[in-house]
CSV table of C-alpha atoms in Angstrom, one decimal:
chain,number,residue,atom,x,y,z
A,1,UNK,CA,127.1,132.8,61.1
A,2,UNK,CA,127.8,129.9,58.5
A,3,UNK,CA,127.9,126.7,59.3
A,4,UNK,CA,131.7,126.3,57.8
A,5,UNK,CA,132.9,129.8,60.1
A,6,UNK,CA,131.5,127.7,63.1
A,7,UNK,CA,133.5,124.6,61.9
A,8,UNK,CA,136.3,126.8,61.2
A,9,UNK,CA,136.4,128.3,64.5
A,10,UNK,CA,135.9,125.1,66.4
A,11,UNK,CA,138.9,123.8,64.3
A,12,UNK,CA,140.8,126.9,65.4
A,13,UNK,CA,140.0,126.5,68.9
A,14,UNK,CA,138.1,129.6,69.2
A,15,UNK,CA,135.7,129.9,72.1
A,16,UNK,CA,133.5,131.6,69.6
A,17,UNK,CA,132.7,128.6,67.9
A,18,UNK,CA,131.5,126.7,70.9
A,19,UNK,CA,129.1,130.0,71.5
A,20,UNK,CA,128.2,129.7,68.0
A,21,UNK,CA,127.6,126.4,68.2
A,22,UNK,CA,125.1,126.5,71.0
A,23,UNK,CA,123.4,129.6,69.5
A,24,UNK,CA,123.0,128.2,66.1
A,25,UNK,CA,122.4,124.4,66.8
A,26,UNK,CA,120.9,124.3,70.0
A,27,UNK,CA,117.4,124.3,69.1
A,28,UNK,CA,118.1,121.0,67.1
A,29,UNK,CA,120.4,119.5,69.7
A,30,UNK,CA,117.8,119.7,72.8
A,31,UNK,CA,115.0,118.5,69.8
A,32,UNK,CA,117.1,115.5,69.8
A,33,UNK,CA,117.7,115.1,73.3
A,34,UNK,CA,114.5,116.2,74.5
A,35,UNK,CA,112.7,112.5,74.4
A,36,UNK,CA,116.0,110.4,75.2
A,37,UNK,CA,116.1,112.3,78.6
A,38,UNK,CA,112.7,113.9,79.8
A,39,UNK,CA,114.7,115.3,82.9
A,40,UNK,CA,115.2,119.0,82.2
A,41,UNK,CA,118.9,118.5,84.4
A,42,UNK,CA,120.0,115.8,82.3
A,43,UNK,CA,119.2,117.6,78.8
A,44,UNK,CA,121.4,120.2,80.0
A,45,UNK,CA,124.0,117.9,81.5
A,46,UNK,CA,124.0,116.1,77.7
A,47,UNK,CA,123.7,119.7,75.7
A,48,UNK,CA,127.1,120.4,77.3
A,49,UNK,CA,128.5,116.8,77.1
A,50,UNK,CA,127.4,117.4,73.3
A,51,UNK,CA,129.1,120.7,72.8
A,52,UNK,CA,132.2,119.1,74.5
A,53,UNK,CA,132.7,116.6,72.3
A,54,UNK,CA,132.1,118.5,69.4
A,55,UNK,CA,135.0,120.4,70.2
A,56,UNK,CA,137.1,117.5,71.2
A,57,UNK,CA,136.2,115.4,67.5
A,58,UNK,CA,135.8,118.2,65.2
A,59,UNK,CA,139.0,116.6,63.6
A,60,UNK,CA,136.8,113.4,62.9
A,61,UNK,CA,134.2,115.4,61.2
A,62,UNK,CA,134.7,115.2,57.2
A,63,UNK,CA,132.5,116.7,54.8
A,64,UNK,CA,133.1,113.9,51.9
A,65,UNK,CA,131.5,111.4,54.5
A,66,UNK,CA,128.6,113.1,55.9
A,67,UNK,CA,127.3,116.8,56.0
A,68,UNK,CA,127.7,118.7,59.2
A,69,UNK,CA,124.2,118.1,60.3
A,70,UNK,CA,124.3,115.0,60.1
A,71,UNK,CA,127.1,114.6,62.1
A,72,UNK,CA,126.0,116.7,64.7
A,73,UNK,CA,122.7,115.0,65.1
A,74,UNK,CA,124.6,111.8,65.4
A,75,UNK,CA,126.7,112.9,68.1
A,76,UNK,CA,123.8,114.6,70.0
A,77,UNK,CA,121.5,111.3,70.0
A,78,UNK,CA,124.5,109.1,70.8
A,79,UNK,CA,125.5,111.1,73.6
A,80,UNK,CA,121.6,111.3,74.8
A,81,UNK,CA,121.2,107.6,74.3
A,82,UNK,CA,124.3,106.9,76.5
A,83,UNK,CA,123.3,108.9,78.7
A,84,UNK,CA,120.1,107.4,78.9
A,85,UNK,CA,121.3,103.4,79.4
A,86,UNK,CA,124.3,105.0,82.4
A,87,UNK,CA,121.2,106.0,84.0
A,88,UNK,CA,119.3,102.9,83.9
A,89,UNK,CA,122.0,101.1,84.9
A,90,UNK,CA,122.7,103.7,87.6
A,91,UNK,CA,118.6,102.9,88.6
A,92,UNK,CA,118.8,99.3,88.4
A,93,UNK,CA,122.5,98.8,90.5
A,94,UNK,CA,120.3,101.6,93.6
């Protein structure tokens, strides 16, 4: 599947495209996560949280700004790095 019938799908609200999505940029989105959060719970937890707000910003995403990779991988680390300080903070406050 192309990258745009993913985007189009997600734009559409299709539950395809969030299946799509995982199938198709999963490998790159646990990459990225992968040494933000070493816990194999917590990558999952974030892949999800990713995928989520994919779906929920897909409006944000525009092509004359940034390609779709790009994007993504943005959204991915972001969500891995928050993640990631919550935790600490969670650590530190127990």
């Amino acid at each position: 599947m192309l990258e745009q019938e993913i985007i189009g799908l997600i734009q559409q609200r299709d539950e395809k495209g969030a299946e799509a999505l995982l199938k198709h940029y999963g490998p790159l989105m646990r990459y990225i996560i992968a040494p933000i959060l070493p816990d194999p719970q917590d990558q999952a937890e974030c892949l999800s949280e990713v995928a989520m707000r994919v779906w929920d910003r897909i409006d944000l995403f525009d092509r004359e700004r940034g390609n779709w990779r790009a994007w993504l991988t943005a959204i991915t680390r972001n969500t891995a790095l928050n993640m990631a300080r919550k935790s600490k903070s969670i650590d530190m406050a127990g």
